């Protein structure tokens, strides 16, 4: 018996030894095949691998506000997925904890209710195990904090990934912390069709792409002692950070006030630009248009740098040239106007209101087309082309190079010296037969506010990279649009537009911030002809009038209700911006929400050419906000409903949606009451009801 067992054991050992010998022989044969017979082939493949060069994409630079706040940056985001076929997926525990898990998901991510999350999470379990998804998408666009929070939820808190199936895919995305604020000016990024690399496609992202993108690096595979590994041959150089001139607080004010007025008058679109008089820094720029897919207004094309017939706001440029060149030595000279003036045999030039005659000093105040045309043609009648040359001599036709993509210079066509040229000359003098971007119009008004110094508007003031570079203030033309004396005369004329007895901007008078500027109205061209039922309404000016600190241009397109004049639409935006800046102590004043602010002083309204009925409607329904509306909101505990009383609707929506709540509202104006109240703790995703009023 023992002998039989010994024989069986020896046979087994023999089989094992034979198997080992055969395996060893196979290994030796394969080794010879690899190192001797096919050595050249494997050496060639190794050389190909080692000779490959990979591109290292550099980190894209940030776009910053003037105070260093981040306007655009690269952030890591995550997509959460669930592997229902994970090796040790604990289905029983998953089903037992599904209610708690769905409740946690709904609280953190209120895009679904607890019932909807439960249904979404259980849906893959309806299939047989072999057909369940390996990467079922739960949420995308998660922050690192969201990811870590999700890992603390019931079932997902299991440490072993094979048991809970939870995985996260990491990706990088361009992120704008302030949402749509100045979005069109900041711009966006996207893949190129040629290389699939991420480059700027609009705004500053496009205009400054070569700086923001950086320089690509290269890596290759090298053979180390134990393995072949990736080795950086030429390191990538990250893109530069771009410091803009944008002031976050001013940008918020400009966007809110533009949105409020556009909503009140039902306009198609609007643009507003706020600029520092001294250095041309664009402190805020907003482009809004009617949302084609819903209510309200959204960020639109950057119309601040697109050409439009400017209307009467360009009369200021014509008058500046006339005063500077001595065409009007006596401001008390009386110009005949009458019912119209048929200059050079063309269609008679008319004014919106009849006066038999007008003083030179009142041409801007009353916005007289006839008066302006008579002044300009007295010098350029025999040589219309010389007016184009004079405008060009100012530097007004130069590219501004602000850094805003899509910028175009004004179109002042060279005028022929014939009858047609004379007619074009007369039209150009008061804002037709030419195309001027609002930013160029603003630059002229800014020069007048700045004692004639013609600074170039800019959106970029510093480049931070391997070597920081602060960009100096630059100038248009020879640095002067006019003399200091001429600038002083024009400032008085523009002040009279608002404060004069017959000024077209009398609606903008207030007892807090003295405003100077010019209204402008231009009919829109459709199918090759002017449509007199559709207007673009402009106001360009500066404030405070006696010591200008900021200049501003606003353009409103085709209002359909409540307000239909340049002063009551675009001018109202500028006035509200000025008052809001004052109320926040941003005009070198010490006023604040709690002290003697502009809201404590009742504004003065004046009846104008729009008629008594329009005046009464404005005074009763669209008065400035009261002190209560302007007061500082009280602070609330973290995680509770923020206090938005006194906010505009736009400001309130931003604050509440940032806190994770949805918004319903009724009325117009500023937030008067809210339900649930400030400081309460309803679940994230709840609806907050706002009641608005003036």
XYZ file of C-alpha atoms in Angstrom, residues 87-516:
430
model
C -16.844 43.570 -8.707
C -18.240 43.840 -5.171
C -21.136 46.257 -5.724
C -23.348 45.900 -2.634
C -26.794 46.003 -4.194
C -28.630 45.096 -0.987
C -27.053 47.936 0.998
C -27.662 50.289 -1.940
C -31.390 49.497 -1.917
C -31.575 49.740 1.890
C -30.041 53.253 1.932
C -31.612 54.620 -1.270
C -34.094 56.916 0.515
C -31.410 58.602 2.606
C -29.076 58.809 -0.378
C -31.765 60.407 -2.593
C -32.581 62.948 0.143
C -28.914 63.956 0.455
C -28.550 64.241 -3.326
C -31.662 66.439 -3.557
C -30.446 68.751 -0.798
C -26.985 69.195 -2.310
C -28.087 69.105 -5.971
C -31.691 70.393 -6.180
C -31.915 69.811 -9.931
C -34.052 66.784 -8.919
C -36.427 66.145 -6.050
C -35.737 63.231 -3.653
C -38.304 61.124 -5.526
C -36.688 61.948 -8.878
C -33.205 61.141 -7.555
C -34.459 57.819 -6.196
C -35.955 56.940 -9.560
C -32.784 58.012 -11.370
C -30.532 55.959 -9.091
C -32.669 52.797 -9.223
C -33.329 52.827 -12.960
C -30.177 50.841 -13.962
C -31.115 48.076 -11.478
C -34.155 47.255 -13.620
C -31.788 45.544 -16.098
C -30.083 42.193 -15.644
C -26.654 42.514 -14.061
C -24.743 41.810 -17.279
C -26.445 44.738 -19.041
C -26.191 47.333 -16.281
C -24.058 50.430 -17.089
C -20.420 50.644 -16.018
C -20.373 54.483 -16.034
C -23.884 55.744 -15.260
C -23.837 59.573 -15.163
C -25.112 61.159 -11.966
C -23.966 64.818 -12.154
C -21.571 66.902 -14.196
C -19.884 70.215 -13.448
C -19.089 69.324 -9.841
C -16.571 71.342 -7.860
C -13.966 69.675 -5.657
C -16.107 70.560 -2.631
C -19.149 68.943 -4.266
C -17.120 65.815 -4.952
C -15.899 65.530 -1.352
C -19.404 66.202 -0.039
C -20.881 63.444 -2.220
C -18.380 60.978 -0.778
C -19.930 61.517 2.679
C -23.442 60.506 1.578
C -25.009 57.185 2.686
C -23.657 54.234 0.666
C -21.165 56.493 -1.149
C -19.249 56.825 2.142
C -18.036 53.218 1.776
C -14.272 53.456 1.354
C -13.949 50.581 -1.098
C -14.798 51.869 -4.581
C -15.540 48.339 -5.762
C -18.364 48.152 -3.237
C -20.097 51.479 -3.993
C -19.138 51.870 -7.689
C -18.680 55.658 -7.356
C -16.096 57.229 -9.680
C -15.255 60.801 -10.695
C -13.950 61.977 -14.056
C -11.775 65.072 -13.844
C -11.748 67.730 -16.565
C -10.702 71.369 -16.874
C -13.055 74.152 -17.908
C -12.824 77.919 -18.357
C -14.823 79.413 -15.526
C -16.291 82.902 -15.018
C -16.865 83.385 -11.268
C -19.139 86.395 -11.881
C -21.317 84.627 -14.430
C -22.459 86.836 -17.312
C -20.915 89.997 -15.882
C -19.088 91.743 -18.774
C -19.190 88.348 -20.482
C -19.015 89.674 -24.046
C -16.020 91.864 -23.262
C -14.233 89.065 -21.398
C -15.111 86.641 -24.199
C -15.075 82.877 -24.430
C -12.845 79.979 -25.453
C -13.312 76.888 -27.577
C -11.552 74.221 -29.627
C -9.993 75.120 -32.969
C -10.974 72.982 -35.953
C -7.317 72.509 -36.924
C -5.667 71.323 -33.737
C -8.509 70.893 -31.218
C -6.565 73.146 -28.864
C -8.453 75.579 -26.639
C -8.110 79.173 -27.866
C -10.074 82.400 -27.459
C -13.059 82.782 -29.777
C -14.421 86.179 -28.674
C -13.710 89.255 -26.530
C -10.455 89.632 -24.624
C -9.989 85.868 -24.735
C -9.610 86.159 -28.525
C -7.880 89.533 -28.810
C -5.197 88.584 -26.267
C -5.078 84.854 -27.001
C -1.349 84.847 -27.799
C -0.628 86.159 -24.279
C -3.246 84.116 -22.422
C -2.416 80.824 -24.176
C 1.280 80.740 -23.266
C 3.820 78.522 -25.035
C 3.403 74.798 -25.561
C 5.969 72.351 -24.194
C 7.195 68.975 -25.409
C 7.832 65.631 -23.755
C 9.297 62.332 -24.944
C 9.768 58.784 -23.674
C 13.163 57.838 -22.266
C 14.593 54.465 -21.246
C 15.520 54.371 -17.586
C 17.063 51.437 -15.734
C 13.785 49.804 -14.798
C 11.234 51.260 -17.209
C 10.453 53.612 -20.063
C 8.878 56.790 -18.740
C 7.625 60.178 -19.952
C 10.233 62.940 -19.721
C 9.613 66.671 -20.134
C 12.030 67.869 -22.791
C 10.802 71.482 -23.171
C 8.539 72.655 -20.312
C 5.320 74.498 -21.162
C 5.204 78.175 -20.235
C 1.856 79.173 -18.690
C -0.060 82.067 -20.230
C 0.122 85.552 -18.781
C -2.504 86.902 -16.421
C -4.302 89.910 -17.895
C -5.362 92.665 -15.474
C -8.307 94.603 -16.914
C -9.640 98.012 -15.973
C -13.046 96.578 -15.007
C -14.316 97.537 -11.556
C -16.583 94.752 -10.269
C -18.857 97.056 -8.254
C -19.268 99.540 -11.105
C -19.858 96.731 -13.582
C -22.656 95.420 -11.395
C -24.239 98.882 -11.199
C -24.030 99.504 -14.948
C -25.499 96.106 -15.854
C -28.321 96.435 -13.326
C -29.344 99.950 -14.365
C -29.163 99.155 -18.079
C -31.256 96.029 -17.528
C -33.843 97.924 -15.451
C -34.409 100.631 -18.065
C -34.447 98.181 -20.990
C -37.061 96.149 -19.148
C -39.112 99.276 -18.372
C -39.181 100.521 -21.962
C -39.228 97.126 -23.716
C -36.212 97.880 -25.935
C -34.630 95.339 -28.282
C -31.121 95.839 -26.951
C -28.864 98.299 -25.180
C -25.207 99.030 -24.525
C -23.542 101.108 -21.808
C -19.881 101.981 -21.213
C -18.492 103.775 -18.151
C -14.991 105.269 -18.401
C -12.549 107.069 -16.107
C -12.042 110.591 -17.460
C -8.374 110.890 -16.511
C -6.861 107.743 -17.981
C -9.471 106.216 -20.281
C -9.909 103.097 -18.130
C -13.147 101.332 -19.059
C -14.590 100.687 -15.609
C -17.706 98.895 -16.835
C -19.163 97.737 -20.138
C -22.498 96.002 -20.638
C -24.237 94.685 -23.746
C -27.747 93.337 -23.242
C -30.357 92.123 -25.712
C -33.795 90.584 -25.409
C -33.580 86.879 -24.558
C -34.789 85.024 -27.676
C -35.610 81.934 -25.600
C -37.440 83.496 -22.686
C -38.114 86.575 -20.613
C -35.585 89.232 -19.673
C -32.266 90.263 -21.181
C -28.997 88.428 -21.700
C -25.428 89.399 -22.610
C -25.265 90.203 -26.322
C -22.837 91.113 -29.082
C -20.333 93.760 -28.063
C -22.050 96.678 -29.773
C -19.813 99.188 -28.013
C -17.241 98.644 -30.781
C -19.680 98.249 -33.695
C -20.508 101.110 -36.051
C -23.926 102.830 -36.061
C -25.257 106.118 -37.344
C -24.866 108.091 -34.120
C -27.531 110.776 -34.504
C -27.253 114.068 -32.646
C -24.577 112.960 -30.171
C -22.063 113.617 -32.989
C -23.043 117.306 -33.051
C -20.653 117.733 -30.147
C -17.756 116.659 -32.394
C -18.866 119.111 -35.102
C -19.284 121.943 -32.596
C -15.868 121.216 -31.058
C -14.226 121.572 -34.487
C -16.211 124.761 -35.159
C -15.188 126.396 -31.861
C -11.578 125.230 -32.100
C -11.158 126.474 -35.696
C -12.859 129.827 -35.112
C -15.959 129.149 -37.201
C -18.120 130.583 -34.396
C -16.205 133.421 -32.705
C -19.429 134.797 -31.241
C -21.613 132.334 -29.360
C -24.428 134.892 -29.343
C -24.569 134.972 -33.142
C -28.109 134.249 -34.327
C -28.599 131.600 -37.016
C -31.806 131.522 -39.083
C -33.606 128.171 -38.954
C -37.268 128.532 -39.901
C -39.246 125.480 -41.027
C -36.329 123.952 -42.894
C -33.206 124.579 -44.942
C -32.768 123.102 -48.429
C -28.975 123.105 -48.576
C -27.287 122.348 -51.924
C -30.623 121.468 -53.513
C -31.087 118.394 -51.327
C -34.041 117.384 -49.185
C -34.657 120.188 -46.669
C -32.962 119.797 -43.288
C -35.483 120.137 -40.469
C -35.528 120.344 -36.677
C -37.813 118.372 -34.378
C -39.253 121.630 -33.001
C -39.816 124.919 -34.777
C -37.864 128.064 -33.979
C -37.397 130.971 -36.339
C -33.781 131.471 -35.236
C -31.292 130.115 -32.726
C -28.124 131.335 -31.034
C -24.887 129.464 -31.742
C -24.551 128.790 -28.010
C -27.943 127.039 -28.003
C -27.410 124.695 -30.978
C -26.420 121.756 -28.761
C -28.912 122.653 -26.042
C -31.837 122.494 -28.482
C -30.179 119.898 -30.759
C -30.673 121.950 -33.913
C -29.832 120.072 -37.138
C -30.178 123.267 -39.184
C -27.988 125.281 -36.848
C -25.225 122.664 -36.852
C -25.315 122.231 -40.627
C -25.154 126.025 -41.193
C -22.082 126.298 -38.962
C -20.100 123.465 -40.601
C -20.997 124.323 -44.205
C -19.907 127.939 -43.837
C -16.289 126.725 -43.952
C -16.457 123.460 -45.884
C -19.059 124.404 -48.514
C -16.460 124.772 -51.266
C -14.344 121.805 -50.135
C -16.510 119.172 -48.412
C -13.639 116.666 -48.352
C -11.711 118.949 -46.000
C -14.169 118.110 -43.198
C -13.198 114.428 -43.463
C -9.529 115.460 -43.348
C -10.161 117.582 -40.246
C -11.836 114.683 -38.434
C -8.976 112.393 -39.428
C -6.428 114.957 -38.194
C -7.898 114.647 -34.689
C -6.953 110.973 -34.586
C -10.651 110.110 -34.397
C -10.371 107.506 -37.168
C -7.428 105.621 -35.629
C -7.868 102.050 -34.338
C -8.253 102.136 -30.565
C -6.785 98.678 -29.929
C -8.694 98.404 -26.682
C -8.336 94.629 -26.639
C -12.014 94.064 -27.463
C -12.404 91.626 -30.351
C -14.495 92.879 -33.282
C -13.535 96.524 -32.875
C -13.999 98.671 -36.001
C -12.987 102.328 -36.580
C -15.553 105.003 -37.512
C -16.625 105.259 -41.118
C -16.327 108.855 -42.316
C -16.262 108.401 -46.065
C -13.977 110.765 -47.947
C -16.399 113.347 -49.377
C -16.180 114.303 -53.084
C -16.124 117.978 -53.966
C -19.470 118.147 -55.733
C -23.146 118.678 -54.962
C -23.495 115.158 -53.549
C -20.477 115.767 -51.342
C -22.015 118.971 -49.987
C -25.229 117.164 -49.094
C -23.278 114.370 -47.357
C -21.274 117.017 -45.475
C -24.418 118.637 -44.091
C -25.805 115.245 -42.952
C -22.542 114.181 -41.328
C -22.444 117.354 -39.269
C -25.485 116.233 -37.237
C -25.007 112.461 -37.162
C -26.192 110.826 -40.370
C -24.340 109.405 -43.411
C -21.639 107.908 -41.203
C -21.087 105.029 -38.768
C -19.410 105.548 -35.409
C -18.999 102.943 -32.629
C -20.328 104.196 -29.262
C -16.837 103.850 -27.759
C -15.460 106.430 -30.208
C -18.269 108.849 -29.387
C -17.454 108.371 -25.709
C -13.775 109.130 -26.351
C -14.639 112.610 -27.719
C -16.891 113.457 -24.773
C -14.215 112.149 -22.422
C -11.676 114.481 -24.055
C -13.991 117.450 -23.504
C -14.407 116.433 -19.851
C -10.609 116.060 -19.607
C -9.754 119.618 -20.726
C -9.189 118.472 -24.305
C -6.738 115.647 -23.535
C -7.638 112.830 -25.956
C -6.879 109.632 -24.003
C -7.343 106.285 -25.696
C -10.000 104.058 -24.048
C -8.465 100.849 -22.739
C -9.647 97.609 -21.189
C -6.214 96.193 -20.285
C -3.834 97.922 -17.893
C -1.313 95.250 -16.881
C 0.134 91.962 -18.125
C 1.489 89.581 -15.482
C 3.865 86.914 -16.729
C 7.538 86.057 -16.508
C 8.071 89.821 -16.542
C 5.193 92.018 -15.373
C 4.313 94.870 -17.698
C 2.160 97.845 -16.713
C 0.670 99.410 -19.827
C 0.928 103.205 -19.862
C -1.958 105.518 -20.701
C -1.925 106.223 -24.447
C -3.482 108.956 -26.550
C -5.378 109.401 -29.791
C -3.840 111.588 -32.516
C -1.395 114.074 -31.071
C -2.896 113.694 -27.621
C -5.327 116.606 -27.854
C -8.787 116.760 -29.308
C -9.026 120.499 -28.644
C -7.629 123.294 -26.520
C -8.461 123.713 -22.862
C -10.502 126.822 -23.734
C -12.581 124.955 -26.315
C -13.158 122.087 -23.883
C -14.456 124.571 -21.292
C -16.901 126.102 -23.794
C -18.177 122.669 -24.828
C -18.629 121.599 -21.196
C -20.872 124.627 -20.624
C -22.881 123.807 -23.751
C -23.319 120.177 -22.716
C -24.316 121.224 -19.203
C -27.019 123.449 -20.746
C -28.422 120.392 -22.567
C -29.549 119.180 -19.133
C -29.827 122.411 -17.185
C -30.698 124.957 -19.875
C -34.217 126.355 -20.269
C -34.747 124.523 -23.586
C -32.368 121.588 -23.071
C -33.348 118.249 -24.595
C -31.995 116.472 -21.498
C -33.984 118.340 -18.838
C -35.446 115.014 -17.667
C -32.050 114.175 -16.167
C -31.893 117.067 -13.720
C -31.435 116.034 -10.122
C -30.226 117.719 -6.955
C -27.468 115.233 -6.227
C -25.163 114.621 -9.191
C -24.982 117.355 -11.817
C -24.923 115.719 -15.271
C -23.728 117.123 -18.597
